[in-house]
Short mmCIF file of C-alpha atoms in Angstrom, two decimals:
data_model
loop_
_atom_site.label_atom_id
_atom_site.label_comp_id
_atom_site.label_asym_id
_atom_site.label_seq_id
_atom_site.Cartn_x
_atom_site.Cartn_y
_atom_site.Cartn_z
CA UNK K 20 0.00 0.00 0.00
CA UNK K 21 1.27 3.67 -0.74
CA UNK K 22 2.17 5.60 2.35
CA UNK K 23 0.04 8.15 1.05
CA UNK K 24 -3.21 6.34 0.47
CA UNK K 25 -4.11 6.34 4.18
CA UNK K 26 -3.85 9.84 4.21
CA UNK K 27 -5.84 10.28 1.06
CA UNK K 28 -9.01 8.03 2.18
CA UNK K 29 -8.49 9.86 5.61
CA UNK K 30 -9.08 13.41 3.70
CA UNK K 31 -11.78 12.04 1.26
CA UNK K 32 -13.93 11.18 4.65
CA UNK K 33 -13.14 14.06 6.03
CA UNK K 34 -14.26 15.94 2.87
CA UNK K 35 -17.40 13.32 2.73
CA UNK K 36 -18.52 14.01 6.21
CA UNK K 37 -18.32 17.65 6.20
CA UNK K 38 -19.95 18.13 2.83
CA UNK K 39 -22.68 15.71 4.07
CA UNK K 40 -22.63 18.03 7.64
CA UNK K 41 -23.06 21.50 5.66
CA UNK K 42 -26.16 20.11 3.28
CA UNK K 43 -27.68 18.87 6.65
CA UNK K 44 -27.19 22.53 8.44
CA UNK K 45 -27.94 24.08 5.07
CA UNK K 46 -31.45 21.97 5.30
CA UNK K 47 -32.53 23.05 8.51
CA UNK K 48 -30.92 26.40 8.65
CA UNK K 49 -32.76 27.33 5.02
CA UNK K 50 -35.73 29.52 6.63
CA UNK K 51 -33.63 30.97 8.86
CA UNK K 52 -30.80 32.01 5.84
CA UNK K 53 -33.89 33.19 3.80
CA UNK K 54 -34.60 35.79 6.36
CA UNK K 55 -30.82 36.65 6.42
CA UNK K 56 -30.84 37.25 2.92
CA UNK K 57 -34.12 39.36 3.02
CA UNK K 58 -33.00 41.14 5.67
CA UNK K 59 -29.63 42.05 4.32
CA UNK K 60 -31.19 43.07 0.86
CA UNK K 61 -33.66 45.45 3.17
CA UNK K 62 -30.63 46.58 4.85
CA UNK K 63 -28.60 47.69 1.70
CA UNK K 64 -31.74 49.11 0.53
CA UNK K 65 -32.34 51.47 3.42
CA UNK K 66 -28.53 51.97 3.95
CA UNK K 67 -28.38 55.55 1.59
CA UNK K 68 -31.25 56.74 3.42
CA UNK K 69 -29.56 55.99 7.14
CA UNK K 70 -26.24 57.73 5.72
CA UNK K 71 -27.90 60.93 4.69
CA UNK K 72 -29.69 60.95 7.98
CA UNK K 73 -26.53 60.28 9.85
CA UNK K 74 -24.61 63.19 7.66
CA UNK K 75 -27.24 65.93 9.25
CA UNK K 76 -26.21 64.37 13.41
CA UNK K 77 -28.39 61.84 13.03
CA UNK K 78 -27.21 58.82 15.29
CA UNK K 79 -27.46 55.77 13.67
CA UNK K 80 -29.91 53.94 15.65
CA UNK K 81 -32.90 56.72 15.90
CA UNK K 82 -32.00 57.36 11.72
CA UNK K 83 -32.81 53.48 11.30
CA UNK K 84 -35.68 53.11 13.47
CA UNK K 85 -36.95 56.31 11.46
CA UNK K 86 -36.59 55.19 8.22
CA UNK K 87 -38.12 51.86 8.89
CA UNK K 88 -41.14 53.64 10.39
CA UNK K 89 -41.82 55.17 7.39
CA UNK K 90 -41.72 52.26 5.27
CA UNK K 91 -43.80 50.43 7.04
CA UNK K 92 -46.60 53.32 7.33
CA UNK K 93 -46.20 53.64 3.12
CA UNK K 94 -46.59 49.19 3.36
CA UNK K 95 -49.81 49.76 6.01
CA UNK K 96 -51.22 52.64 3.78
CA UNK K 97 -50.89 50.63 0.40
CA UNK K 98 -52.72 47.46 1.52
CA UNK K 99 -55.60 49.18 3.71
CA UNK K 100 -56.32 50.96 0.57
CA UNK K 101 -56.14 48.31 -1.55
CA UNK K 102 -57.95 46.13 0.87
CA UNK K 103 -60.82 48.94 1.10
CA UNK K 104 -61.19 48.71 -2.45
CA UNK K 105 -61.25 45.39 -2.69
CA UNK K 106 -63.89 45.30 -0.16
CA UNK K 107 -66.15 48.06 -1.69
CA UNK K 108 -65.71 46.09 -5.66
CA UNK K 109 -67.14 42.76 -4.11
CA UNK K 110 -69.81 44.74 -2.47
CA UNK K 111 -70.83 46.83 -5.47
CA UNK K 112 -70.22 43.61 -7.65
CA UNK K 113 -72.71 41.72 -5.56
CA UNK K 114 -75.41 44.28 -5.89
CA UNK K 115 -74.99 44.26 -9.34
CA UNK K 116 -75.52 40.69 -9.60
CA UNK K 117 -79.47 40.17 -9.73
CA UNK K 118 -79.20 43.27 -12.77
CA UNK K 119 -76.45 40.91 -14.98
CA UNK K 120 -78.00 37.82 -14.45
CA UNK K 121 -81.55 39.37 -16.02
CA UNK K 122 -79.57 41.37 -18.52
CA UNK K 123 -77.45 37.92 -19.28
CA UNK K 124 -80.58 36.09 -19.25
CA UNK K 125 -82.74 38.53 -21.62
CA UNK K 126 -80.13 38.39 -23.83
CA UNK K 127 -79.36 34.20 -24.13
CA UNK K 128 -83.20 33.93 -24.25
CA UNK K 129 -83.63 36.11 -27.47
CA UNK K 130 -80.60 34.95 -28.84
CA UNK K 131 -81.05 30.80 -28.62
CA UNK K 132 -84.98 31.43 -28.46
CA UNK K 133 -85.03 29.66 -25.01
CA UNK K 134 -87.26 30.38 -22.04
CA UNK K 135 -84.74 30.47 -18.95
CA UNK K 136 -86.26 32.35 -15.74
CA UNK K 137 -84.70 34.15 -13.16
CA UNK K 138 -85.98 31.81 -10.63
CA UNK K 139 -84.59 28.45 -12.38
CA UNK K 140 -81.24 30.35 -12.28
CA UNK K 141 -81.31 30.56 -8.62
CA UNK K 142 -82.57 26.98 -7.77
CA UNK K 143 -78.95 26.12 -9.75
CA UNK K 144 -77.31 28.92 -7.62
CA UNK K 145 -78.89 27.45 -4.39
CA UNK K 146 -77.67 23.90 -5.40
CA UNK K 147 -73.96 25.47 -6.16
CA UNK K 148 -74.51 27.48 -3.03
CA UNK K 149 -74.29 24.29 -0.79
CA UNK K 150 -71.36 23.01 -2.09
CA UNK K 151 -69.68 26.82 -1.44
CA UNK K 152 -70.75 26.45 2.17
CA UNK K 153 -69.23 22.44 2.35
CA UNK K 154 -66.42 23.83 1.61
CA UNK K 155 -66.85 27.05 3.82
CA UNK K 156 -67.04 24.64 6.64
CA UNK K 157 -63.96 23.10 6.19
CA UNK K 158 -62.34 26.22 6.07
CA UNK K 159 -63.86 27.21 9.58
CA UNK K 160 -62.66 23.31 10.94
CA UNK K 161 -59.19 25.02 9.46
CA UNK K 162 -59.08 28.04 11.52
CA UNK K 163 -56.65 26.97 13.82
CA UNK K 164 -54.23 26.31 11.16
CA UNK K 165 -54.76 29.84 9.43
CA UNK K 166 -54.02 31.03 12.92
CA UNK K 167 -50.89 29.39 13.54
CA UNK K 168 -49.35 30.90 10.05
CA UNK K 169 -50.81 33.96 10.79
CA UNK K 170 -48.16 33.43 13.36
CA UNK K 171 -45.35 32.58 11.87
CA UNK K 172 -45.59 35.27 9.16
CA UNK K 173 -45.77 37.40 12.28
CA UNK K 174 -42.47 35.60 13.86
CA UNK K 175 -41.15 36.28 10.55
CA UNK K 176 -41.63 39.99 9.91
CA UNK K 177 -40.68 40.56 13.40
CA UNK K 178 -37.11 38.59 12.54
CA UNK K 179 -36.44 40.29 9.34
CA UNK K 180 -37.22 43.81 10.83
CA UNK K 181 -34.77 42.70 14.01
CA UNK K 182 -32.42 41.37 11.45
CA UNK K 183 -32.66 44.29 9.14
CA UNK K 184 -32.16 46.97 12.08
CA UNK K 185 -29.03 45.67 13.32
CA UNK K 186 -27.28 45.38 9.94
CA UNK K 187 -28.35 49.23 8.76
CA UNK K 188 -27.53 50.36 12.17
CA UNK K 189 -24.51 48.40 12.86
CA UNK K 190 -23.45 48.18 9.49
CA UNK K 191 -20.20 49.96 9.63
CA UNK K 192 -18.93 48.04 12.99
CA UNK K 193 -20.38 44.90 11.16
CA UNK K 194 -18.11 45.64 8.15
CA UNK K 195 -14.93 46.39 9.93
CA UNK K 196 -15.11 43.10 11.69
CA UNK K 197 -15.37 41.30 8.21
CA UNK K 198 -12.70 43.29 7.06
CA UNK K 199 -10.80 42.52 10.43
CA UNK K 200 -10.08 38.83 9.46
CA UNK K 201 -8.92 39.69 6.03
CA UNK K 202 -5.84 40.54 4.41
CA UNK K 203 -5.52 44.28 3.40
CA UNK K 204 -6.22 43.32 -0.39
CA UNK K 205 -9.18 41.63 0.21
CA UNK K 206 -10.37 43.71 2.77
CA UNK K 207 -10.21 46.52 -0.37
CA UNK K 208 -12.42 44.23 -2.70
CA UNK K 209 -14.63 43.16 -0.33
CA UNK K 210 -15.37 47.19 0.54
CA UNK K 211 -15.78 47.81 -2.97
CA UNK K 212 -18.24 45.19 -3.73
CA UNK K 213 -20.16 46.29 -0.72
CA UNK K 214 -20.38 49.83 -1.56
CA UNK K 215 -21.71 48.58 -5.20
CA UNK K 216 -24.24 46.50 -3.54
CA UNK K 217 -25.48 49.57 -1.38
CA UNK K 218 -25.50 51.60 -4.72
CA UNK K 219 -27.29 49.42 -6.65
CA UNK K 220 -29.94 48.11 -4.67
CA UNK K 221 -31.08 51.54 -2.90
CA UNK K 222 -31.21 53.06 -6.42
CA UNK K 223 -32.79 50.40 -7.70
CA UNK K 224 -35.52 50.98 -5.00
CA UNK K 225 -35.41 54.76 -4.93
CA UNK K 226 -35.90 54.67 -8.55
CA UNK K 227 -38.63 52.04 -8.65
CA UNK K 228 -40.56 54.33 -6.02
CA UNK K 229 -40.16 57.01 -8.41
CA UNK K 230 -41.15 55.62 -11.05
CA UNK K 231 -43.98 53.81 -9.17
CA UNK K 232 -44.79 57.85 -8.21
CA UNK K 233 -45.26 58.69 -11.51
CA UNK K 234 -46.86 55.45 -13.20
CA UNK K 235 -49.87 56.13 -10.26
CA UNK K 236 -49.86 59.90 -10.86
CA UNK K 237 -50.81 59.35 -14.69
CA UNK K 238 -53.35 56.56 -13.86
CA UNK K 239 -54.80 58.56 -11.23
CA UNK K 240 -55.46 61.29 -13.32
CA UNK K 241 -57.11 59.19 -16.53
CA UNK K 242 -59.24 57.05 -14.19
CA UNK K 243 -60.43 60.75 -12.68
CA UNK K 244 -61.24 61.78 -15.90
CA UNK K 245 -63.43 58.53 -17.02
CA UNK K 246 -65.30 58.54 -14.08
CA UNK K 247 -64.16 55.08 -12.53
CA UNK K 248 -64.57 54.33 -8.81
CA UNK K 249 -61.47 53.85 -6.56
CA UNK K 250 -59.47 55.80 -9.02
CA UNK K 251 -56.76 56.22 -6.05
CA UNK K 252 -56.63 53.27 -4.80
CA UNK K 253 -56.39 51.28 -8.39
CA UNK K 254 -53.84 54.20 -9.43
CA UNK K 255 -51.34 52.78 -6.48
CA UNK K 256 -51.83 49.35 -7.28
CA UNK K 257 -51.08 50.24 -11.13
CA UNK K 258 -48.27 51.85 -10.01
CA UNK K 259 -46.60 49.65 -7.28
CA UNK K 260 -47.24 46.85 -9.36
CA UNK K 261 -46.14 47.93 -12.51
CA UNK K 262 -42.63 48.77 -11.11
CA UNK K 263 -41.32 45.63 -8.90
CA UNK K 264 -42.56 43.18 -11.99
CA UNK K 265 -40.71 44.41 -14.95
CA UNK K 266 -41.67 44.37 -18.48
CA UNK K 267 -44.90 43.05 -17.93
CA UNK K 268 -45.98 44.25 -14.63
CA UNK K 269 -47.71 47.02 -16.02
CA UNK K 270 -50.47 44.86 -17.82
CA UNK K 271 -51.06 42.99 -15.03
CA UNK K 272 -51.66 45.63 -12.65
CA UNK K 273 -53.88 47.71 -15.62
CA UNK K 274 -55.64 44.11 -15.71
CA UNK K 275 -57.49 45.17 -12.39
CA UNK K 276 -58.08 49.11 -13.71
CA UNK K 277 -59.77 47.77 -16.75
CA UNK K 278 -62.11 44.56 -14.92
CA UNK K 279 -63.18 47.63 -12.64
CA UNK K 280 -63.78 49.85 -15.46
CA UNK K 281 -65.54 47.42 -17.21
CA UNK K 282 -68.41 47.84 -14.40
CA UNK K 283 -69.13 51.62 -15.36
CA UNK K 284 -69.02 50.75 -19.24
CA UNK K 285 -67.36 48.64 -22.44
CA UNK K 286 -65.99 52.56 -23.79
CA UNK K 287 -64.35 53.12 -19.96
CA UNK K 288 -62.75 49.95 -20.22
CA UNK K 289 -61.24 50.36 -23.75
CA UNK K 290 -59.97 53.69 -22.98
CA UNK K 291 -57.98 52.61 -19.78
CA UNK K 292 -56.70 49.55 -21.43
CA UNK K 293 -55.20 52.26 -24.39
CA UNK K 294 -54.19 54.15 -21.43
CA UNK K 295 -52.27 51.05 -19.95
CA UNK K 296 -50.96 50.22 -23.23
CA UNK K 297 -49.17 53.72 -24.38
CA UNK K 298 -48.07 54.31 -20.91
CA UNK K 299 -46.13 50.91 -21.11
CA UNK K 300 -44.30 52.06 -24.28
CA UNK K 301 -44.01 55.76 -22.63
CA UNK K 302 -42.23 54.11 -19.64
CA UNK K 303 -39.99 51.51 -21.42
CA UNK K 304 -38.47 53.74 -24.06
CA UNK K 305 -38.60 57.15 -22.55
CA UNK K 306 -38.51 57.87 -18.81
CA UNK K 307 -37.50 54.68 -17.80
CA UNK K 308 -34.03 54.87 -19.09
CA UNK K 309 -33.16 58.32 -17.83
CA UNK K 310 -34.35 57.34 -14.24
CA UNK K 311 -32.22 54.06 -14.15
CA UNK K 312 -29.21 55.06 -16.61
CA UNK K 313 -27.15 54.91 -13.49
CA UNK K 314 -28.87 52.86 -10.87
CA UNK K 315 -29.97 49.57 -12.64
CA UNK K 316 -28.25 49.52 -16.11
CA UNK K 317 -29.94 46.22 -17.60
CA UNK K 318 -31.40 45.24 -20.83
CA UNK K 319 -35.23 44.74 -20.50
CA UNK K 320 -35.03 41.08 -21.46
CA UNK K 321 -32.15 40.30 -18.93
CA UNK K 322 -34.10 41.55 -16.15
CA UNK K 323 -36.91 39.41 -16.29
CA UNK K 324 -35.05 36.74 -17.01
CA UNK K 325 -33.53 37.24 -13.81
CA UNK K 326 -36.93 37.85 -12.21
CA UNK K 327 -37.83 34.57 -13.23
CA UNK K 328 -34.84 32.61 -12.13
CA UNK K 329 -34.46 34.53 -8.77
CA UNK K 330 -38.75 33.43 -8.38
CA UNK K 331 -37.70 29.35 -9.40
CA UNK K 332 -35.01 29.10 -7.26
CA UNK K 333 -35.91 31.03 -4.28
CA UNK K 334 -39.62 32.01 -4.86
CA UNK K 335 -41.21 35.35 -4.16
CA UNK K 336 -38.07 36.51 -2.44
CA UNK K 337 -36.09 35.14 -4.96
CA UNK K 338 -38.00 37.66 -7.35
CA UNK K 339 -37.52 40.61 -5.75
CA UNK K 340 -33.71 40.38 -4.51
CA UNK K 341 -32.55 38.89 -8.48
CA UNK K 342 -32.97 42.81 -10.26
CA UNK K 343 -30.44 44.51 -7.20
CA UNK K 344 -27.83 41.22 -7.20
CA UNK K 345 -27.71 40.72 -10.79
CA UNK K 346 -27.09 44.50 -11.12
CA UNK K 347 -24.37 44.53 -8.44
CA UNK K 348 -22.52 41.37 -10.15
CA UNK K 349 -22.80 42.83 -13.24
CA UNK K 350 -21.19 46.08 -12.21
CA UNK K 351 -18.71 44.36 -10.20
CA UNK K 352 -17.50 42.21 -12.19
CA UNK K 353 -17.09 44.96 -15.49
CA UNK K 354 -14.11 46.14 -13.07
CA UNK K 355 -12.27 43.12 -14.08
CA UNK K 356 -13.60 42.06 -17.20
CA UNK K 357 -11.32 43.05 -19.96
CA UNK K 358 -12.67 44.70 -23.28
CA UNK K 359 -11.37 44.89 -26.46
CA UNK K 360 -11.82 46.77 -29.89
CA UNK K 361 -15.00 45.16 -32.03
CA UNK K 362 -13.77 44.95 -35.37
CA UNK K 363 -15.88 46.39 -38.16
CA UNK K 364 -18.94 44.56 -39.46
CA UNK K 365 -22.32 44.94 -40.84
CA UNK K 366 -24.07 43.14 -38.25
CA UNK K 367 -23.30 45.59 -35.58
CA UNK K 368 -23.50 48.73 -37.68
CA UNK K 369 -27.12 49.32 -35.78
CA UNK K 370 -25.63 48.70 -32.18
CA UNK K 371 -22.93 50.98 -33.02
CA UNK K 372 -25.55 53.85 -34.14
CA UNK K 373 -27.34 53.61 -30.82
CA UNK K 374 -24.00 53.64 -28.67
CA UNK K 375 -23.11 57.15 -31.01
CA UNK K 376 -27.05 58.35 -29.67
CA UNK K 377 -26.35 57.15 -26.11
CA UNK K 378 -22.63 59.01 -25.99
CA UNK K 379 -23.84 62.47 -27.34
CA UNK K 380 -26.02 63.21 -24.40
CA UNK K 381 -23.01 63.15 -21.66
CA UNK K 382 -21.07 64.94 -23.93
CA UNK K 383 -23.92 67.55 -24.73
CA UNK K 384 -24.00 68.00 -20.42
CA UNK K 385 -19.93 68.65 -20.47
CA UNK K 386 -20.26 71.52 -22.64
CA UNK K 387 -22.66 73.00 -21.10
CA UNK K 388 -20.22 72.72 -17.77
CA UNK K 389 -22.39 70.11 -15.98
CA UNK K 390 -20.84 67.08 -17.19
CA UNK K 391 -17.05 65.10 -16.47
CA UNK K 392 -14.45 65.60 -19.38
CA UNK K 393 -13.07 62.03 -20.69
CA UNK K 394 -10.15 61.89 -17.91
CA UNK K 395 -13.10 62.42 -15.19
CA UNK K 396 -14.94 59.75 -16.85
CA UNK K 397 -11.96 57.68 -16.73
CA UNK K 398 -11.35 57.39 -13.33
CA UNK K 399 -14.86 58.43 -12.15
CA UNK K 400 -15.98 54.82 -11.56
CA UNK K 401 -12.88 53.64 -9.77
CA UNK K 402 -14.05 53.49 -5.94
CA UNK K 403 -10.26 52.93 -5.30
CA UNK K 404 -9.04 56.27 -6.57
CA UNK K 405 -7.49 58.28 -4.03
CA UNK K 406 -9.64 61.71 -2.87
#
């Protein structure tokens, strides 16, 4: 036998059993490293918000606990109104029920020269009604399951916001003991990919609530003019919506602003669903890439691609933390990624014409003293440069 065999089958074990260890923690440690990693996210997020606090004599502490406050009053105000008009649309839709079912039935009767009634309608209703209320009692038997997740999402928000407070307000101690077990070179990158992370994922937030700003001012106002009820509350939901689903989060939140107009009229309806439409196109080729030129700097098509594989691999959260990371790597990792000339070719002749477009506005803001000459640009976006 080798003399080094021994060894070898020692290590492989060794490698074996702590490999099978790790899975095991990583298995029952997953909630908890979920709430870690929605927590930090929240914690980068609210991180340029705590600094500008803390730049007026702010401590760090009371500038945390201030900023939180007032995201969670914005969170409490958006879903009372939307649950208000929720509320109010299943109330007016009920009323509204015995008038469809005679229009729907005046109608099918003249059409298929039948002879439905009203009250044959409801003996089916009645007989579909029962099996609603089976399965309304089983829900009721359920209550003290819906009570214990009620629960646990409570446990959970509590942890996250616990979580999230001590990383925004400890966050620089918290850093310099990372940095305190590293060597001075790594210490360097790991500060610089931190302070991309904090730029990328409060703009990407700060401009998302922006843009969510505007989106809900422009709805607000058509569904004013037209007339349609809850034009507030439908406005914010268009508008939050819209922004933290990309590409295609504005149809599905107009979805809900045209059902509801389509209560008041077929015309209201069409109009908000144009509406819906040529504010998508307004948004995607206009103002959304001056608001995000230098917060979240991704093609349309890569982002919800990301969306979608942050949502299949770690669900809901997954969705909403993939836009901020897959900024940050990409930004980070452009620091070391070298680029060469692209030689000359018809293919890319279009590209080329839109990277001209895109160059002459910075250079347009230099002239007119606002903007950084080419040796500014140069160095601007090194975070190591010296100050």
């Amino acid at each position: 036998m080798p003399p080094w065999l021994p060894r070898a089958m020692m290590l492989a074990m060794w490698i074996v059993t702590a490999f099978g260890i790790a899975l095991w923690l990583f298995v029952r440690l997953q909630n908890l490293i979920m709430l870690l990693l929605i927590s930090l996210f929240l914690a980068l997020a609210l991180e340029p918000a705590v600094n500008w606090l803390h730049r007026r004599r702010w401590p760090r502490g009371p500038a945390t606990g201030a900023v939180m406050l007032l995201v969670l009053a914005l969170a409490l105000a958006f879903f009372s109104l939307l649950g208000s008009m929720l509320l109010g649309q299943v109330l007016a839709f009920a009323a509204e029920v015995p008038t469809m079912i005679r229009a729907g039935l005046a109608w099918f009767n003249t059409t298929f020269n039948t002879s439905y009634s009203p009250t044959t309608l409801l003996n089916e209703i009645s007989s579909a009604s029962g099996v609603v209320e089976q399965y309304a009692s089983r829900i009721a038997d359920n209550v003290w399951g819906a009570g214990t997740t009620v629960l646990i999402l409570l446990f959970n928000g509590l942890t996250i916001a616990l979580f999230t407070f001590y990383l925004c307000a400890d966050g620089p101690r918290f850093r310099r003991v990372i940095c305190s077990v590293l060597p001075p070179r790594t210490q360097r990158e790991v500060l610089r990919a931190w302070e991309i992370a904090i730029e990328k994922t409060g703009g990407y937030l700060y401009s998302r609530a922006l843009l969510a700003l505007v989106c809900a001012g422009a709805h607000y106002v058509v569904l004013v003019v037209l007339d349609i009820p809850f034009a507030f509350a439908l406005a914010l939901w268009v508008g939050v919506v819209s922004q933290f689903i990309p590409t295609v989060g504005t149809y599905i939140g107009g979805a809900v602003p045209v059902l509801v107009a389509l209560l008041e009229g077929v015309w209201p309806a069409v109009w908000v669903l144009v509406f819906v439409i040529v504010y998508q196109q307004f948004e995607n080729y206009l103002l959304q890439p001056r608001i995000t030129a230098r917060t979240l700097d991704m093609h349309p098509a890569v982002a919800f691609g990301s969306v979608l594989a942050g949502a299949a691999v770690l669900g809901a959260p997954g969705a909403l933390l993939a836009l901020p990371m897959g900024a940050s790597l990409q930004t980070f990792l452009s620091i070391y990624i070298r680029r060469y000339k692209v030689e000359e070719h018809p293919l890319l002749s279009a590209a080329e014409a839109e990277d001209e477009g895109k160059k002459e506005e910075p250079a347009a803001t230099g002239e007119d003293g606002g903007g950084a000459g080419p040796e500014d640009e140069e160095t601007a976006g090194d975070p190591t440069r010296p100050t």
